[in-house]
Amino acid sequence: MEPGGKFNPRLFLFGPKLASRSDPRGINKYLVVCALFSFVLLTHASPAKSCDKSCNSGKCINGSCVCERGWVGDHCQHCQGRFKLTEPSGYLTDGPFNYKFKTKCTWLIEAYPNAVLRLRFNHFATECSWDHMYVYDGDSVYAPLVAVFSGLIVPETRGNETVPEVETTSGYALLHFFSDAAYNLTGFNIFYSINSCPNNCSGHGKCTPGNSAASRVYCECDKYWKGEACDIPYCRDNCGSPDHGYCDLTGEKLCVCNDSWQGESRGGKRLCCMLE
């Protein structure tokens, strides 16, 4: 109250002069304090909700899964989009469960020009003749088509190496998968590697790099094995050693049979598997 009975319309909030009309900075401070106070109240009153299941390819935000790019589903469990892979090696998959109906997923693996990319189909199960995986040697569907997969791949066991490998040589590989609206299976898990040896040298050799960073690697095979992937034996069944004969690794590298044993393999090389 001013002299003469007049009222001065000042706002005294959080102390005099803090938020008067003549002090706009005081109003700003007051608003900031109120905002922080409200945020603290809301934080303690409404804790963040957790998701009832894990978000496979996403994050749980306030009780719901927010999916990463290329993934869909209540728990981000299905691929549905495009992916770009540039790491030297890695995996690509449709997701941890059966793929969904009408799926369309595309992966572009990018290395460097003329690099060799190898794709190993460790698991593959789709509806035969209806759900397909296409593999192109390039960065688009206009590149050469090198493989098409549909159906089941039998799990690999020792002595029954059935898991296929696909090779591209352009420095790129484009994989496109689609499914229809009728039936779905467990999908696929594919390992890819850039500038690696075929089939990891089949366990019968070591992968050796070239002389430069851009050179292709190659297999140095163990003494009883040959071939690009060290998967061809010089002497089948080691010539029945020691009873039937032995593998002579000098000269033609073939079986030398013991007395009373003989036999030939494909190509005329001796096996020492039959009595004379």
Short mmCIF file of C-alpha atoms in Angstrom, two decimals:
data_model
loop_
_atom_site.label_atom_id
_atom_site.label_comp_id
_atom_site.label_asym_id
_atom_site.label_seq_id
_atom_site.Cartn_x
_atom_site.Cartn_y
_atom_site.Cartn_z
CA MET A 1 0.00 0.00 0.00
CA GLU A 2 1.48 3.28 -1.09
CA PRO A 3 0.92 6.64 0.62
CA GLY A 4 -2.50 7.92 -0.19
CA GLY A 5 -4.11 4.50 0.02
CA LYS A 6 -3.17 3.28 -3.46
CA PHE A 7 -2.26 -0.39 -3.97
CA ASN A 8 0.92 -1.25 -5.84
CA PRO A 9 0.17 -4.40 -7.94
CA ARG A 10 3.48 -6.16 -7.41
CA LEU A 11 3.81 -9.96 -7.22
CA PHE A 12 5.75 -11.12 -4.22
CA LEU A 13 6.57 -14.73 -4.98
CA PHE A 14 9.43 -16.50 -3.25
CA GLY A 15 10.47 -13.27 -1.61
CA PRO A 16 10.12 -9.57 -2.50
CA LYS A 17 11.36 -8.28 -5.85
CA LEU A 18 11.92 -11.85 -7.21
CA ALA A 19 9.08 -11.71 -9.68
CA SER A 20 7.93 -8.15 -9.92
CA ARG A 21 6.81 -6.62 -13.20
CA SER A 22 9.97 -4.56 -13.22
CA ASP A 23 12.14 -7.68 -12.90
CA PRO A 24 11.45 -10.06 -15.83
CA ARG A 25 14.45 -12.22 -14.92
CA GLY A 26 12.76 -12.98 -11.63
CA ILE A 27 9.73 -14.36 -13.49
CA ASN A 28 11.98 -16.59 -15.58
CA LYS A 29 13.67 -17.94 -12.47
CA TYR A 30 10.30 -18.67 -10.93
CA LEU A 31 9.11 -20.56 -14.01
CA VAL A 32 12.27 -22.66 -14.05
CA VAL A 33 11.84 -23.54 -10.38
CA CYS A 34 8.21 -24.53 -10.97
CA ALA A 35 9.14 -26.70 -13.94
CA LEU A 36 11.83 -28.54 -12.01
CA PHE A 37 9.50 -29.03 -9.05
CA SER A 38 6.79 -30.48 -11.31
CA PHE A 39 9.28 -32.81 -13.01
CA VAL A 40 10.41 -34.18 -9.63
CA LEU A 41 6.81 -34.78 -8.59
CA LEU A 42 5.95 -36.56 -11.84
CA THR A 43 9.09 -38.68 -11.73
CA HIS A 44 8.39 -39.96 -8.23
CA ALA A 45 4.68 -40.31 -8.77
CA SER A 46 4.88 -42.20 -12.13
CA PRO A 47 7.88 -44.56 -12.34
CA ALA A 48 8.78 -45.87 -15.81
CA LYS A 49 6.88 -49.02 -16.75
CA SER A 50 8.76 -52.15 -17.69
CA CYS A 51 7.94 -54.33 -20.69
CA ASP A 52 6.36 -57.71 -20.03
CA LYS A 53 8.79 -59.36 -22.49
CA SER A 54 12.23 -58.49 -23.80
CA CYS A 55 12.52 -56.10 -26.73
CA ASN A 56 14.67 -58.19 -29.06
CA SER A 57 15.72 -55.50 -31.53
CA GLY A 58 14.51 -52.40 -29.74
CA LYS A 59 14.30 -50.58 -26.42
CA CYS A 60 11.66 -50.62 -23.69
CA ILE A 61 10.22 -47.14 -23.21
CA ASN A 62 7.41 -46.65 -20.69
CA GLY A 63 6.10 -50.20 -21.00
CA SER A 64 6.28 -50.48 -24.80
CA CYS A 65 8.97 -51.71 -27.18
CA VAL A 66 10.29 -49.07 -29.56
CA CYS A 67 11.88 -50.99 -32.44
CA GLU A 68 15.12 -50.27 -34.23
CA ARG A 69 14.93 -49.48 -37.91
CA GLY A 70 13.94 -52.53 -39.95
CA TRP A 71 12.20 -54.40 -37.10
CA VAL A 72 8.51 -54.70 -36.23
CA GLY A 73 6.28 -56.57 -33.78
CA ASP A 74 5.16 -56.09 -30.18
CA HIS A 75 8.62 -57.15 -29.08
CA CYS A 76 10.60 -56.13 -32.18
CA GLN A 77 10.97 -59.79 -33.12
CA HIS A 78 10.34 -59.67 -36.89
CA CYS A 79 12.42 -58.17 -39.67
CA GLN A 80 10.47 -55.95 -42.05
CA GLY A 81 12.64 -53.49 -43.88
CA ARG A 82 16.14 -52.78 -45.13
CA PHE A 83 19.51 -53.27 -43.48
CA LYS A 84 23.04 -52.23 -44.42
CA LEU A 85 25.98 -54.25 -43.10
CA THR A 86 29.56 -52.99 -43.32
CA GLU A 87 31.40 -54.93 -40.61
CA PRO A 88 34.06 -57.46 -41.76
CA SER A 89 31.83 -60.30 -40.58
CA GLY A 90 28.50 -60.84 -38.88
CA TYR A 91 25.12 -62.52 -38.94
CA LEU A 92 21.78 -61.74 -40.51
CA THR A 93 18.49 -63.29 -39.44
CA ASP A 94 14.73 -62.83 -39.76
CA GLY A 95 14.42 -62.79 -35.96
CA PRO A 96 14.43 -65.20 -32.98
CA PHE A 97 11.02 -66.75 -33.77
CA ASN A 98 9.09 -67.86 -36.84
CA TYR A 99 9.07 -65.12 -39.46
CA LYS A 100 5.73 -63.38 -39.91
CA PHE A 101 3.36 -63.54 -42.84
CA LYS A 102 4.02 -61.29 -45.85
CA THR A 103 7.57 -60.53 -44.76
CA LYS A 104 9.86 -58.46 -46.98
CA CYS A 105 13.40 -57.96 -45.72
CA THR A 106 16.52 -56.87 -47.59
CA TRP A 107 20.17 -56.84 -46.50
CA LEU A 108 22.98 -55.08 -48.35
CA ILE A 109 26.46 -56.24 -47.36
CA GLU A 110 29.05 -53.70 -48.44
CA ALA A 111 32.80 -54.33 -48.52
CA TYR A 112 35.18 -52.78 -51.07
CA PRO A 113 35.29 -53.21 -54.87
CA ASN A 114 36.02 -56.76 -56.03
CA ALA A 115 36.24 -58.16 -52.51
CA VAL A 116 35.02 -61.73 -51.99
CA LEU A 117 32.03 -62.13 -49.69
CA ARG A 118 31.06 -65.54 -48.37
CA LEU A 119 27.62 -66.38 -47.01
CA ARG A 120 27.22 -69.51 -44.92
CA PHE A 121 23.65 -70.72 -44.37
CA ASN A 122 23.92 -72.18 -40.88
CA HIS A 123 20.15 -72.49 -40.51
CA PHE A 124 17.43 -72.18 -43.13
CA ALA A 125 13.80 -73.31 -42.92
CA THR A 126 11.09 -71.74 -45.07
CA GLU A 127 7.93 -72.92 -46.77
CA CYS A 128 9.22 -74.74 -49.83
CA SER A 129 8.42 -73.08 -53.19
CA TRP A 130 6.57 -70.20 -51.52
CA ASP A 131 8.97 -68.35 -49.22
CA HIS A 132 12.29 -67.50 -50.89
CA MET A 133 15.70 -65.97 -50.24
CA TYR A 134 17.37 -64.36 -53.28
CA VAL A 135 21.11 -63.60 -53.35
CA TYR A 136 22.57 -61.10 -55.84
CA ASP A 137 26.23 -60.42 -56.60
CA GLY A 138 25.98 -56.64 -56.40
CA ASP A 139 24.16 -53.83 -54.65
CA SER A 140 20.74 -54.13 -56.37
CA VAL A 141 18.28 -56.64 -57.78
CA TYR A 142 19.63 -55.79 -61.23
CA ALA A 143 22.96 -57.43 -60.33
CA PRO A 144 23.62 -61.09 -61.29
CA LEU A 145 21.44 -63.54 -59.35
CA VAL A 146 23.76 -66.18 -57.87
CA ALA A 147 21.44 -68.25 -55.63
CA VAL A 148 17.81 -68.81 -54.60
CA PHE A 149 16.89 -70.76 -51.47
CA SER A 150 13.54 -72.17 -50.37
CA GLY A 151 12.71 -75.10 -48.10
CA LEU A 152 14.96 -76.81 -45.54
CA ILE A 153 18.71 -77.16 -45.16
CA VAL A 154 19.71 -80.28 -43.27
CA PRO A 155 21.87 -79.54 -40.20
CA GLU A 156 25.53 -80.20 -40.86
CA THR A 157 27.24 -83.14 -39.19
CA ARG A 158 30.76 -84.48 -39.40
CA GLY A 159 31.13 -86.34 -42.65
CA ASN A 160 27.95 -84.81 -44.04
CA GLU A 161 28.88 -81.24 -44.93
CA THR A 162 25.60 -80.02 -46.37
CA VAL A 163 25.51 -76.39 -45.25
CA PRO A 164 25.96 -74.35 -48.45
CA GLU A 165 28.20 -71.36 -48.94
CA VAL A 166 27.49 -68.65 -51.48
CA GLU A 167 30.27 -66.47 -52.87
CA THR A 168 30.05 -63.02 -54.44
CA THR A 169 33.03 -61.25 -56.03
CA SER A 170 31.80 -57.71 -56.70
CA GLY A 171 32.43 -56.44 -53.18
CA TYR A 172 28.69 -56.43 -52.46
CA ALA A 173 25.98 -58.93 -51.70
CA LEU A 174 22.25 -58.19 -51.71
CA LEU A 175 19.91 -60.64 -49.98
CA HIS A 176 16.14 -60.31 -50.32
CA PHE A 177 13.67 -62.50 -48.43
CA PHE A 178 9.91 -62.59 -48.79
CA SER A 179 7.11 -64.84 -47.51
CA ASP A 180 3.48 -65.32 -48.49
CA ALA A 181 0.37 -65.18 -46.30
CA ALA A 182 -0.13 -68.90 -45.73
CA TYR A 183 2.56 -70.65 -43.69
CA ASN A 184 5.70 -69.69 -41.82
CA LEU A 185 8.70 -71.53 -40.38
CA THR A 186 11.72 -70.74 -38.23
CA GLY A 187 13.53 -68.72 -40.89
CA PHE A 188 17.28 -68.44 -41.20
CA ASN A 189 20.60 -67.58 -39.65
CA ILE A 190 23.31 -66.64 -42.15
CA PHE A 191 26.93 -65.86 -41.34
CA TYR A 192 28.78 -63.55 -43.71
CA SER A 193 32.46 -62.69 -43.93
CA ILE A 194 34.47 -60.38 -46.16
CA ASN A 195 37.63 -61.71 -47.80
CA SER A 196 37.62 -65.01 -45.91
CA CYS A 197 38.57 -68.53 -46.94
CA PRO A 198 36.02 -70.98 -48.37
CA ASN A 199 34.34 -73.10 -45.71
CA ASN A 200 37.06 -72.03 -43.28
CA CYS A 201 39.41 -74.41 -45.13
CA SER A 202 37.18 -77.32 -44.06
CA GLY A 203 39.21 -77.76 -40.91
CA HIS A 204 42.06 -79.22 -42.99
CA GLY A 205 44.21 -76.13 -43.43
CA LYS A 206 44.73 -72.53 -42.42
CA CYS A 207 43.47 -69.32 -43.98
CA THR A 208 46.39 -67.22 -45.20
CA PRO A 209 46.16 -63.55 -46.21
CA GLY A 210 47.60 -62.24 -49.47
CA ASN A 211 50.47 -59.80 -49.79
CA SER A 212 48.30 -56.67 -49.64
CA ALA A 213 45.17 -55.52 -47.87
CA ALA A 214 43.13 -55.87 -51.05
CA SER A 215 44.46 -59.36 -51.88
CA ARG A 216 42.23 -62.38 -51.50
CA VAL A 217 43.01 -64.87 -48.78
CA TYR A 218 43.59 -68.52 -49.59
CA CYS A 219 43.80 -71.89 -47.87
CA GLU A 220 47.12 -73.52 -47.05
CA CYS A 221 46.09 -77.16 -46.83
CA ASP A 222 47.40 -79.83 -44.49
CA LYS A 223 49.60 -82.45 -46.12
CA TYR A 224 46.82 -84.97 -46.82
CA TRP A 225 44.38 -82.45 -48.32
CA LYS A 226 44.04 -80.31 -51.42
CA GLY A 227 41.50 -78.09 -53.20
CA GLU A 228 40.44 -74.48 -52.80
CA ALA A 229 38.75 -75.32 -49.50
CA CYS A 230 41.12 -78.16 -48.51
CA ASP A 231 38.21 -80.56 -48.83
CA ILE A 232 39.71 -83.11 -51.26
CA PRO A 233 41.93 -85.82 -49.76
CA TYR A 234 45.04 -86.97 -51.60
CA CYS A 235 44.50 -90.45 -50.23
CA ARG A 236 40.98 -91.53 -49.39
CA ASP A 237 40.64 -93.09 -45.94
CA ASN A 238 44.41 -92.73 -45.65
CA CYS A 239 44.81 -95.87 -47.81
CA GLY A 240 43.61 -98.09 -44.97
CA SER A 241 46.76 -97.36 -43.04
CA PRO A 242 48.49 -99.16 -41.49
CA ASP A 243 47.08 -102.59 -42.43
CA HIS A 244 46.29 -102.01 -46.12
CA GLY A 245 48.90 -99.48 -47.18
CA TYR A 246 50.06 -95.90 -46.71
CA CYS A 247 49.75 -92.53 -48.43
CA ASP A 248 52.89 -91.58 -50.33
CA LEU A 249 53.05 -87.78 -50.39
CA THR A 250 56.03 -87.67 -52.73
CA GLY A 251 55.62 -87.66 -56.49
CA GLU A 252 52.01 -88.34 -57.52
CA LYS A 253 50.74 -88.44 -53.91
CA LEU A 254 48.77 -91.66 -53.94
CA CYS A 255 48.29 -94.90 -52.03
CA VAL A 256 51.05 -97.48 -51.84
CA CYS A 257 49.42 -100.80 -50.97
CA ASN A 258 50.80 -103.50 -48.74
CA ASP A 259 51.15 -107.01 -50.09
CA SER A 260 47.85 -108.67 -51.01
CA TRP A 261 45.94 -105.34 -51.22
CA GLN A 262 44.91 -103.31 -54.22
CA GLY A 263 42.11 -101.02 -55.44
CA GLU A 264 41.42 -97.83 -57.30
CA SER A 265 39.49 -94.66 -56.58
CA ARG A 266 37.86 -92.34 -59.06
CA GLY A 267 40.51 -91.06 -61.42
CA GLY A 268 42.55 -94.27 -61.16
CA LYS A 269 44.30 -93.60 -57.86
CA ARG A 270 44.86 -96.60 -55.63
CA LEU A 271 42.79 -97.11 -52.49
CA CYS A 272 44.21 -100.37 -51.16
CA CYS A 273 40.73 -101.49 -50.27
CA MET A 274 40.48 -104.92 -51.91
CA LEU A 275 42.35 -108.17 -51.61
CA GLU A 276 44.30 -109.29 -54.67
#
